[in-house]
Coordinates of C-alpha atoms in Angstrom, one line a residue:
X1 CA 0.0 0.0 0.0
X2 CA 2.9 2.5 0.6
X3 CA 4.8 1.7 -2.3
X4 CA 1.4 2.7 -4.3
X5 CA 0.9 5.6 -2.1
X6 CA 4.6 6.8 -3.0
X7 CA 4.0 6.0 -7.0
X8 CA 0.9 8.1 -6.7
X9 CA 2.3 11.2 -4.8
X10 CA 5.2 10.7 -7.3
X11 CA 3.4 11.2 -10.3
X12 CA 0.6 14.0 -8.9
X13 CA 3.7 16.1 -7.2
X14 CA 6.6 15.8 -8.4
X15 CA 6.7 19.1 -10.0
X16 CA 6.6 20.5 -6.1
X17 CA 8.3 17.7 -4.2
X18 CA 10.7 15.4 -4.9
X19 CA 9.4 12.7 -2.3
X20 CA 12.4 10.3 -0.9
X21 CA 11.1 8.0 1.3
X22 CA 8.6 6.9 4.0
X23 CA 9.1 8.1 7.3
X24 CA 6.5 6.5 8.9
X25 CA 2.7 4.9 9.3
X26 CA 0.0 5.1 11.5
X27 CA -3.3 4.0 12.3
X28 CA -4.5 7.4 9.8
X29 CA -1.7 8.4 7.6
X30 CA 1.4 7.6 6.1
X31 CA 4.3 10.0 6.7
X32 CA 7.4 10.6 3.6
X33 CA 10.4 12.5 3.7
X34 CA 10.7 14.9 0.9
X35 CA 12.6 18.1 -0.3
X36 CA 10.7 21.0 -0.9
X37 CA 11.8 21.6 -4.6
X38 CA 11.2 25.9 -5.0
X39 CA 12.4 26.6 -1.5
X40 CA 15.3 24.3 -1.6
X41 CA 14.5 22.7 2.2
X42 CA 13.1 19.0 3.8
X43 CA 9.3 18.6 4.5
X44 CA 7.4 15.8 5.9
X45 CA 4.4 15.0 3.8
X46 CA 1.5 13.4 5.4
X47 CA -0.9 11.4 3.5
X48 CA -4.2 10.1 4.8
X49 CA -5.1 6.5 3.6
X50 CA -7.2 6.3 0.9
X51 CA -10.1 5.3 2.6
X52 CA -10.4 8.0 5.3
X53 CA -9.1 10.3 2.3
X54 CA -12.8 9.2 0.6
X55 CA -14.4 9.0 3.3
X56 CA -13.9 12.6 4.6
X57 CA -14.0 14.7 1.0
X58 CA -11.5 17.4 -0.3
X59 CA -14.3 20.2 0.7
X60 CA -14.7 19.2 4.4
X61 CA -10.4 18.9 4.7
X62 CA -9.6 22.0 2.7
X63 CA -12.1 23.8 5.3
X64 CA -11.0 22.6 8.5
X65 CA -6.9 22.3 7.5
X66 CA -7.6 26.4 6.9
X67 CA -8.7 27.2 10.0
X68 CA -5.6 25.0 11.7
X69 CA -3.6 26.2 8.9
X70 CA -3.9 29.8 11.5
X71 CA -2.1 28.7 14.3
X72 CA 1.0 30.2 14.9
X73 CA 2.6 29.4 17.9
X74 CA 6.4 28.8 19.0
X75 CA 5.5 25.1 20.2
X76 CA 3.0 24.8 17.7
X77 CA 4.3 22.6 14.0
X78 CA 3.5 24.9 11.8
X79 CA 1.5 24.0 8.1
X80 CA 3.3 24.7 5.2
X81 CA 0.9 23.4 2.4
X82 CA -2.0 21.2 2.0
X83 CA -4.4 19.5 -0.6
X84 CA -5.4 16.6 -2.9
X85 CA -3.3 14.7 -5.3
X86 CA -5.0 11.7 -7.1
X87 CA -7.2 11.2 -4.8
X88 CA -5.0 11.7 -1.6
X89 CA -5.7 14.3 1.0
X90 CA -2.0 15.7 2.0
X91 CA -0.8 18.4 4.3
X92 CA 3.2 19.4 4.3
X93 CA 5.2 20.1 7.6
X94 CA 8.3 21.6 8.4
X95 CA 11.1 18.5 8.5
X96 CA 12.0 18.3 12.7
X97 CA 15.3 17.9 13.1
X98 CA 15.5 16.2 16.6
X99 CA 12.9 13.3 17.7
X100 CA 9.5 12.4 19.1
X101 CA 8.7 12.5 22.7
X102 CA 7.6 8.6 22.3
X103 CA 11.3 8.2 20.7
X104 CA 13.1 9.7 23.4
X105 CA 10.9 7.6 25.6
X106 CA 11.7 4.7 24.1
X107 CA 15.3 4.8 24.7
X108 CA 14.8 7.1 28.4
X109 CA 11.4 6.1 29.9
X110 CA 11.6 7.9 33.0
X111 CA 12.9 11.6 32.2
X112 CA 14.4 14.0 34.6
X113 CA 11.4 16.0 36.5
X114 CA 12.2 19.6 35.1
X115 CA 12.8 18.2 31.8
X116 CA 9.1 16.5 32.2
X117 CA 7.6 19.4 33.7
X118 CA 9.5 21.9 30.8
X119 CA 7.8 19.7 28.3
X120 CA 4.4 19.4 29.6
X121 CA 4.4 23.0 30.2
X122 CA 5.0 24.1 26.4
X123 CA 2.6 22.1 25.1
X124 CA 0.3 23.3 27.7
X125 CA 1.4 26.6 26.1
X126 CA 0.5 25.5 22.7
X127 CA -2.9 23.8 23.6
X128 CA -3.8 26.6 26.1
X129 CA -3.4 28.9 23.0
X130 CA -5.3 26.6 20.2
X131 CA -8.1 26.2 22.4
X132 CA -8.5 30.2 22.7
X133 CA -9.0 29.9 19.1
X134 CA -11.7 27.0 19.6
X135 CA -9.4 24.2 18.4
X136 CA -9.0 20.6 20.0
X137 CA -6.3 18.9 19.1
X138 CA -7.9 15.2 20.4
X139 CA -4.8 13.1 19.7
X140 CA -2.1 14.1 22.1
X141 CA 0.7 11.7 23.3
X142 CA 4.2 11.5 23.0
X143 CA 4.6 10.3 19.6
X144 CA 2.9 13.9 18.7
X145 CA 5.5 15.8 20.4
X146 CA 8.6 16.7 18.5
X147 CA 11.8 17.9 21.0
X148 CA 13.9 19.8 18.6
X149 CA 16.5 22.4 20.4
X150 CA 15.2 21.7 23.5
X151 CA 11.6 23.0 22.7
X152 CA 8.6 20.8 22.7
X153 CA 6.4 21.2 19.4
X154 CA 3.5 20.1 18.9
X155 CA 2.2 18.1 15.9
X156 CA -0.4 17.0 13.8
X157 CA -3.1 19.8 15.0
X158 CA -4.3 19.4 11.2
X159 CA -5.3 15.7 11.1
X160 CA -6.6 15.6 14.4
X161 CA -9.0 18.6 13.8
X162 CA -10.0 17.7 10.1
X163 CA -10.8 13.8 11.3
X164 CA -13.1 15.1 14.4
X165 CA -15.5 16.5 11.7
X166 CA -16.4 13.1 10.9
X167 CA -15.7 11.1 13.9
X168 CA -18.9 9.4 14.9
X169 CA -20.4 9.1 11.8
X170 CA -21.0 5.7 9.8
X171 CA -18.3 6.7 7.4
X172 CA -15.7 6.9 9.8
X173 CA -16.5 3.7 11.4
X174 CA -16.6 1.9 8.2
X175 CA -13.1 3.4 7.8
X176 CA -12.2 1.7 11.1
X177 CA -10.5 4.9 12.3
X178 CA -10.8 6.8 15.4
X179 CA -9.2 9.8 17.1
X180 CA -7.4 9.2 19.6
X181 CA -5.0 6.7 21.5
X182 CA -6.3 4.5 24.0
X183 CA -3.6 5.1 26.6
X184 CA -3.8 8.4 26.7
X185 CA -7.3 9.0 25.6
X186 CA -9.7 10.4 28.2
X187 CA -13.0 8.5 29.1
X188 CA -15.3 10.6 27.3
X189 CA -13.1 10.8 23.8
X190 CA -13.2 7.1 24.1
X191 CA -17.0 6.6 23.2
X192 CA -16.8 9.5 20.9
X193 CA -18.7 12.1 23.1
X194 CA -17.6 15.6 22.1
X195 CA -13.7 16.2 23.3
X196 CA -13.3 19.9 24.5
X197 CA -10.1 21.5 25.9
X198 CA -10.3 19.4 29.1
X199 CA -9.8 15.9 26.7
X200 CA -6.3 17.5 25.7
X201 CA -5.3 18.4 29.2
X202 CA -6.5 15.4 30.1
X203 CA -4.3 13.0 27.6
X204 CA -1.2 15.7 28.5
X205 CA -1.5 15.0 31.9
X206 CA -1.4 11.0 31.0
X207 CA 2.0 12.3 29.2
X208 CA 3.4 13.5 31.9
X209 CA 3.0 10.8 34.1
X210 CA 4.3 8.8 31.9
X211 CA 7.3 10.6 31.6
X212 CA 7.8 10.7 34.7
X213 CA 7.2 7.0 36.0
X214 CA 8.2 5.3 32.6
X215 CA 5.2 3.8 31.9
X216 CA 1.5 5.5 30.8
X217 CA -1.0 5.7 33.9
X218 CA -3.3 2.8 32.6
X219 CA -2.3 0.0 30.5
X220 CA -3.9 -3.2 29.9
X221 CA -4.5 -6.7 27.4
X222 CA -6.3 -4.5 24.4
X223 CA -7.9 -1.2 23.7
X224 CA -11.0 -2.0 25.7
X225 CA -9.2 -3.1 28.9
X226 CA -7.4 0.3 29.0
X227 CA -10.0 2.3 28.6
X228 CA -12.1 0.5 31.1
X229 CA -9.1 1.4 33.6
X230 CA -9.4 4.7 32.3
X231 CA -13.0 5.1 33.0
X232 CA -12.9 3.4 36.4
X233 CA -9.7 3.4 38.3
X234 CA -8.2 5.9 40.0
X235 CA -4.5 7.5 39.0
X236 CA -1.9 5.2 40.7
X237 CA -0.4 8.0 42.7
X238 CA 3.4 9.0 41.1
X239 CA 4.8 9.9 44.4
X240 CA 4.4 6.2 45.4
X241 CA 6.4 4.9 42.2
X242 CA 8.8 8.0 42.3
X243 CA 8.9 9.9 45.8
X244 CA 10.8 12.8 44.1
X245 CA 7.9 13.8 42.6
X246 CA 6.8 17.0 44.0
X247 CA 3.4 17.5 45.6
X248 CA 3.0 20.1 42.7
X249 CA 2.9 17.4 39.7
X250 CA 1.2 15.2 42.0
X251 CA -1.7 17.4 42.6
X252 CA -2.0 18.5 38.5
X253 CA -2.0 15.2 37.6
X254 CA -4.8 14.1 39.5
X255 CA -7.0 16.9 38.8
X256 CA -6.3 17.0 35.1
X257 CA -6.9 13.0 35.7
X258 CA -10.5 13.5 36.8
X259 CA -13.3 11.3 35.2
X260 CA -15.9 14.2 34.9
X261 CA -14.7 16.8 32.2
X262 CA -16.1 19.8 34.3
X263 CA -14.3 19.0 37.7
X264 CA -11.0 19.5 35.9
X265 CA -8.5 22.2 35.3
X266 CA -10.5 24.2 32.9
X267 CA -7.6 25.8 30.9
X268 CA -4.4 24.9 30.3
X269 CA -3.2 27.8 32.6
X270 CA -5.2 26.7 35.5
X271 CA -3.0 23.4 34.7
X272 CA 0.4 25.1 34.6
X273 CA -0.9 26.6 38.0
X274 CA -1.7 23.9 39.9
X275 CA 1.9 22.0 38.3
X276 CA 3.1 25.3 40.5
X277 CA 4.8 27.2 37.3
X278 CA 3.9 29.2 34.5
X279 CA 4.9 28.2 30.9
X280 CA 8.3 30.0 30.9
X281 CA 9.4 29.6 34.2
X282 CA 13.2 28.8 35.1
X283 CA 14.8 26.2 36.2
X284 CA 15.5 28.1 39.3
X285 CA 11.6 27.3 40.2
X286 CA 12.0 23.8 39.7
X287 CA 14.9 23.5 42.4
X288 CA 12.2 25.1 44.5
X289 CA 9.8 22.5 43.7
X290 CA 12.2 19.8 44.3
X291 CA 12.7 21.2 48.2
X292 CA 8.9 20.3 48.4
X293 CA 9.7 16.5 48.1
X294 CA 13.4 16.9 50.5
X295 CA 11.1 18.4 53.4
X296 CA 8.4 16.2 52.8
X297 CA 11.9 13.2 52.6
X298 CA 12.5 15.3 56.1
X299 CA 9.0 15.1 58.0
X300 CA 9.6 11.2 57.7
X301 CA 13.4 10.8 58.7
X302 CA 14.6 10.1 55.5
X303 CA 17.0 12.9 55.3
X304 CA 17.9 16.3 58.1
X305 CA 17.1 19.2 56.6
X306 CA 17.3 22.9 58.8
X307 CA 14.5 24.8 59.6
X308 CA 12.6 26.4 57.2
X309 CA 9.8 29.5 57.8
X310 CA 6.7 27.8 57.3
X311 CA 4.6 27.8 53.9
X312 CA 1.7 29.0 53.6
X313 CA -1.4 26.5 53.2
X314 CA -1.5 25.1 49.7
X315 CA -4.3 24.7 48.3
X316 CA -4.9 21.2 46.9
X317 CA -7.3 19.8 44.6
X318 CA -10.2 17.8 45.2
X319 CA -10.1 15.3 42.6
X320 CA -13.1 13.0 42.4
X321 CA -12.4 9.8 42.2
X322 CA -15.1 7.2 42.1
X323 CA -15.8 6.2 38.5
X324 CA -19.4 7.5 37.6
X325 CA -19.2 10.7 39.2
X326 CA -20.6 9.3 43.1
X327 CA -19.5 11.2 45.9
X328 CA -19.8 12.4 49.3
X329 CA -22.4 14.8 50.2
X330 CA -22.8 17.3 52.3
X331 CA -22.0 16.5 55.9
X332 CA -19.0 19.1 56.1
X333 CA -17.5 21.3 58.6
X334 CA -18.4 21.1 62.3
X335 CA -21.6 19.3 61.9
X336 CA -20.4 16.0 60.4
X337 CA -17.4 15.9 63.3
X338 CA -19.7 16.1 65.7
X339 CA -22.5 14.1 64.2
X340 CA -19.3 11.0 63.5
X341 CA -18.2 11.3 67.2
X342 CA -16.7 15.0 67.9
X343 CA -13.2 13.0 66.8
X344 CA -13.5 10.8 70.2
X345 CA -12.7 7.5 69.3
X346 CA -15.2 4.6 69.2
X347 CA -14.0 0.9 70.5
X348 CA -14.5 -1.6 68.6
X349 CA -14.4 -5.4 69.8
X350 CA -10.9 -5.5 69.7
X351 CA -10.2 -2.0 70.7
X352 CA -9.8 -0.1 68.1
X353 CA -11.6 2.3 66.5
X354 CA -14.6 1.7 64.5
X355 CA -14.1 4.8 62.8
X356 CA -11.0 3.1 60.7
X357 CA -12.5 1.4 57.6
X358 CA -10.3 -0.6 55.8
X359 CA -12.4 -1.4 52.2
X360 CA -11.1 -5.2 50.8
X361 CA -10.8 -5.4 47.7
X362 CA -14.3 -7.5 46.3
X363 CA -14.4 -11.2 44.8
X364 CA -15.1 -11.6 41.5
X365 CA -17.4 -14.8 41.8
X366 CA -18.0 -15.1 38.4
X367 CA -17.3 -18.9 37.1
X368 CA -15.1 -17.0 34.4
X369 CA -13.4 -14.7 36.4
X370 CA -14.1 -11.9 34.3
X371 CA -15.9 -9.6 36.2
X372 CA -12.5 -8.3 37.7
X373 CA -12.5 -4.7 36.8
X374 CA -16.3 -4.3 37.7
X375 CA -15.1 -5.9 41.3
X376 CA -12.0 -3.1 41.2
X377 CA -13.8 -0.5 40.5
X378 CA -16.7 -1.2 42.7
X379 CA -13.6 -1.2 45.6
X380 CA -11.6 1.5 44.7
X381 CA -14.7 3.6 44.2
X382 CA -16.1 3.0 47.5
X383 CA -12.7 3.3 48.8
X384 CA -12.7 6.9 48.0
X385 CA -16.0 7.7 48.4
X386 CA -15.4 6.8 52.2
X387 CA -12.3 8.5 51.8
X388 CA -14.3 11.8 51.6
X389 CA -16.6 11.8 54.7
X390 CA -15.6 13.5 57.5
X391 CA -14.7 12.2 60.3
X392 CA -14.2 8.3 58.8
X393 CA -10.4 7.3 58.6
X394 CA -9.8 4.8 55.7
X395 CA -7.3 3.2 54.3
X396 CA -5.7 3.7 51.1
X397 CA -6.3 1.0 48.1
X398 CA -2.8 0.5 48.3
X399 CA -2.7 0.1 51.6
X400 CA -5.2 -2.7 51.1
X401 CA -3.8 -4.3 48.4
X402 CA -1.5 -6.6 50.2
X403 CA -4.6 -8.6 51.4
X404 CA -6.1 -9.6 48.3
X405 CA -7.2 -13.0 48.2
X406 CA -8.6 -13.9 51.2
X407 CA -5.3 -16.1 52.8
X408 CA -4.6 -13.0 55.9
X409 CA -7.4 -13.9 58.4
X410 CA -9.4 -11.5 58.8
X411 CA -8.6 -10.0 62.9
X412 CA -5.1 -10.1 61.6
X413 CA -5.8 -7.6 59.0
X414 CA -7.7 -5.5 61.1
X415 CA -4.5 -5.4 63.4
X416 CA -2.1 -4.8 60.7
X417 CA -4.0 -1.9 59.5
X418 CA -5.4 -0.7 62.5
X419 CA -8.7 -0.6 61.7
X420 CA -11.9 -0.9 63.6
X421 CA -14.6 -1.9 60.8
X422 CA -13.8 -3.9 58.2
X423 CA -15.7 -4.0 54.8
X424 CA -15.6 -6.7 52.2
X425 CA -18.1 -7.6 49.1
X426 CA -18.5 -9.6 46.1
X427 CA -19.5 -9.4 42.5
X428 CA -21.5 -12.3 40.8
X429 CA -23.5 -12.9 37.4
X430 CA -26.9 -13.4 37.7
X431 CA -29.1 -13.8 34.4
X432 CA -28.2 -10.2 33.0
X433 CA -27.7 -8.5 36.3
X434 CA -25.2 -8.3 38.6
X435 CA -25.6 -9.0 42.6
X436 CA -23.2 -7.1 44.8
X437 CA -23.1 -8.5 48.1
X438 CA -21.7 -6.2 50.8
X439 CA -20.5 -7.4 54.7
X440 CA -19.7 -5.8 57.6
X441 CA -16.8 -6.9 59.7
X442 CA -15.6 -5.8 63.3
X443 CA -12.2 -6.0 64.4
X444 CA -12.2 -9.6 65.1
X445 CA -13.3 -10.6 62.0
X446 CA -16.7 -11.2 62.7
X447 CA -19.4 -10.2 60.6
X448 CA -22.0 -7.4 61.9
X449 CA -24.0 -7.1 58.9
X450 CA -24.6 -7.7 55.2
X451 CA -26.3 -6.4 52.3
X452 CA -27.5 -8.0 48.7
X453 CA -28.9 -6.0 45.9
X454 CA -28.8 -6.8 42.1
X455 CA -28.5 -4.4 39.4
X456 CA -28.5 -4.6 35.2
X457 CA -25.6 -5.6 34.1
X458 CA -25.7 -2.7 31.5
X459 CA -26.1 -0.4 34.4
X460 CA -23.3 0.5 36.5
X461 CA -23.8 3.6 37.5
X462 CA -27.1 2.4 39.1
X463 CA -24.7 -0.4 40.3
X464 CA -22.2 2.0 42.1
X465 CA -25.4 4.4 43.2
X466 CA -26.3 1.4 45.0
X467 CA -23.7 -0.3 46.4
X468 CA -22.3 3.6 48.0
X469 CA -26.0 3.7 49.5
X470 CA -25.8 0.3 50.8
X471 CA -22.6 1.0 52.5
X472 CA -23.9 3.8 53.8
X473 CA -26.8 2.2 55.6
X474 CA -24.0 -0.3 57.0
X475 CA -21.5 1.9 58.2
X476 CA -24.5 4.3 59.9
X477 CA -25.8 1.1 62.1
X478 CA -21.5 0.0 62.5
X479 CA -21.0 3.7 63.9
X480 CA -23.6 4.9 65.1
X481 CA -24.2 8.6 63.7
X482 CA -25.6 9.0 60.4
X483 CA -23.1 9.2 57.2
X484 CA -25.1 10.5 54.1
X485 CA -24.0 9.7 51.0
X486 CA -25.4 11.2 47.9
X487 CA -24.6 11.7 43.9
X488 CA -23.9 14.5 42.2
X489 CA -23.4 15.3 38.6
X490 CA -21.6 17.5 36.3
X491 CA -23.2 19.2 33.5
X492 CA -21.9 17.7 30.6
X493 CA -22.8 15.5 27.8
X494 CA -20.5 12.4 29.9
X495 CA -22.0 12.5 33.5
X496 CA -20.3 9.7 34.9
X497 CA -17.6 7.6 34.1
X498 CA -19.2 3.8 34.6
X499 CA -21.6 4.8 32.0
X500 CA -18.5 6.0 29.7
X501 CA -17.1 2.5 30.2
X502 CA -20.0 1.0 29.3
X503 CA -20.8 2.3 26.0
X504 CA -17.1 1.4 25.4
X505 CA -18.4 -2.1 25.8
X506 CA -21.0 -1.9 23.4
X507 CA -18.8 0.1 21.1
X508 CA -16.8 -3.0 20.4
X509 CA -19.1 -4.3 17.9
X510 CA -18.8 -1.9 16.0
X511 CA -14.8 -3.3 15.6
X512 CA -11.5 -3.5 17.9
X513 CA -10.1 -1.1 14.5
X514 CA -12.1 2.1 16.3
X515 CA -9.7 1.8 19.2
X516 CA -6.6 0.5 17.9
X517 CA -3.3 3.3 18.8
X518 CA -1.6 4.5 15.8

């Protein structure tokens, strides 16, 4: 197919270009090197395959390569020329001398953290800017930033935009194309809702973690697995992987990581500001954001370090984290601590305090075992949905993780964690439901209460409504006070992420080709 692509570019420009070779191939386009013939310099000439070419129409590109043709930006690769040429839609770029992000990554997966940062915040820079103008890039990941001079630029703004005018439609999926890379793709770009600013910042901030922990956020088997894990898992925190990591990068990561579009960073500067720079900073203000992770090194004996005046209160962001968009309600301020105790401790059977919660990670009961990331999620949801009421203390996922399994009796995990209540549950098939069953365990391992319910399988947000209500009703008779729970939703087209995941599921008839990364 490339050899006929080449003959064909040959013969329809080779008054303009003399074309040398491929370059490269993607999942959209074919890339050739090629020497602009009038100006005397190297291009790269990118040629969508024929059948997206047909599918999309010379009109429709020619309109929406003009309006990217506008941007002109100093991390931004620029457009040089564009068109059709026997039946091949083609736009020409400016020959980088240097390499891809993904190259460099290749051969240095975990970069240094101002180098990372530096990166992330140009194209920031560049996104922050195209978005004033209304564009969405829609495809950002490393193999789309170029490093050239030690600038970051970003690439393929053309493509991405002309491609979104069709994406969704019959044609395209017929074509087998889709915008986007699964591991960097956020949950909403995924089933092909519309993908504002947020979905760039969002696939930028899975670039950034994976420069700086070698490895994207979420991988997984295929393209369906990772976007499940997208849709439903939290962010494996970077500071765990990588304590050097200052709280900073930590905090924009996990914002910009959010499921719900509308309780991220809104703008690309709001993201530089929470990453604690502006595009353009020094690298004087990254030694000041490495001092962050030597005090925090200090606070737990890792390392001395003098006395320092102390900060100022950062602010940090909330970041929702159960899938679907469930989470705690308000019980705030002074009337939840005093309605969960007044912060006095409440025995438990074996003396601790009841108020601990340690959430086990559920069975997956299914004869198949393939109801794992339904049983993950419904944990690590509930896990931080907990996690958010005042006044209960519970332990992290990873702090749980260890006990998978079932072999750790169950008192013996309660000691080890130092936990009054322990709460465990399982996932099972039923017909075309699912039944969630929900215990309650004291300290000793013996079970207080339990709860069944059964939901659609094709329903999980009514699934994770229910079990966070369940739990609720539990933990109210375990403590003793009441803890509301109650869900809330952002207005946008993709209100919750389970539901995100599960059109992804019934996308896949439609072909593994839609997700497949370039």
């Amino acid at each position: 197919m490339s050899e006929e692509i080449l003959g064909r570019l040959q013969t329809a420009l080779g008054d303009r270009y003399q074309i040398q070779r491929e370059l490269g191939r993607g999942g959209m386009a074919t890339v050739f090197l090629a020497t602009d013939i009038k100006h005397e310099r190297e291009v790269a000439i990118k040629v969508l395959h024929p059948e997206l070419s047909e599918n999309l129409g010379v009109e429709r590109f020619d309109r929406e390569i003009k309006t990217v043709a506008k941007l002109q930006h100093p991390n931004i690769l620029s457009l040089f020329d564009s068109g059709e040429a026997d039946g091949l839609l083609y736009y020409v770029m400016p020959f980088v001398y240097g390499e891809s992000l993904g190259d460099r990554l290749q051969r240095e997966p975990m970069l240094p953290i101002e180098t990372a940062v530096g990166i992330t915040l140009e194209v920031a820079d560049a996104l922050g800017y195209a978005h004033s103008l209304g564009i969405v890039h829609r495809d950002i990941k490393p193999d789309n930033i170029m490093l050239s001079g030690n600038h970051a630029l970003v690439a393929d703004f053309g493509i991405a935009k002309a491609i979104s005018s069709i994406e969704g439609s019959a044609k395209l999926t017929e074509a087998g194309v889709a915008v986007g890379t699964p591991l960097y793709m956020s949950p909403e770009q995924a089933v092909g809702d519309p993908a504002g600013p947020t979905s760039d910042l969002y696939s930028l901030a899975c670039v950034l973690y994976e420069m700086l922990a070698g490895a994207p956020p979420f991988t997984g088997a295929n393209a369906r697995q990772i976007m499940a894990r997208h849709a439903m898992e939290q962010v494996p925190s970077l500071q765990v992987i990588r304590d050097t990591v200052p709280d900073e990068v930590e905090d924009a990561i996990m914002a910009t990581m959010a499921k719900v579009p509308a309780d991220r960073p809104q703008t690309a500067a709001q993201f530089a500001e929470i990453l604690g720079a502006q595009p353009g900073v020094t690298a004087s203000r990254y030694s000041a954001m490495r001092v962050t992770a030597a005090r925090r090194a200090a606070r737990t004996g890792q390392i001395p370090l003098p006395e320092q005046p102390a900060a100022p209160p950062r602010k940090r962001w909330l970041v929702p984290a159960i899938a679907g968009g469930v989470v705690v309600a308000a019980l705030g301020g002074f009337g939840a601590w005093k309605l969960l105790g007044g912060g006095a401790p409440a025995a438990s059977v074996g003396g601790l305090d009841r108020h601990n919660i340690a959430v086990l990670y559920f069975d997956d009961l299914s004869q198949k075992k393939d109801l794992g990331y339904v049983a993950d999620g419904l944990t690590e949801g509930l896990i931080s949905v907990l996690g958010s009421v005042q006044g209960l203390t519970v332990v992290s996922r990873g702090g749980v993780a260890p006990y998978r399994g079932g072999a750790v009796p169950r008192d013996s995990i309660a000691r080890a964690l130092r936990v009054g209540t322990l709460v465990m549950g399982s996932v099972e098939p039923e017909s075309d439901s699912l039944r969630v069953t929900l215990r309650l365990l004291d300290d000793a391992g013996t079970e207080m209460d339990r709860a069944t319910f059964k939901k659609s399988g094709k329903d999980l947000i009514a699934l994770s409504d229910s079990l966070s209500q369940e739990a609720a009703v539990l933990i109210r008779k375990r403590i003793g006070e009441a803890v509301q729970l109650s869900r809330t939703r952002a207005g946008t087209q993709n209100t919750d992420a389970w539901a995100t995941y599960q059109r992804a599921v019934n996308a896949r008839s439609r072909g593994d080709s839609l997700f497949q990364a370039d």
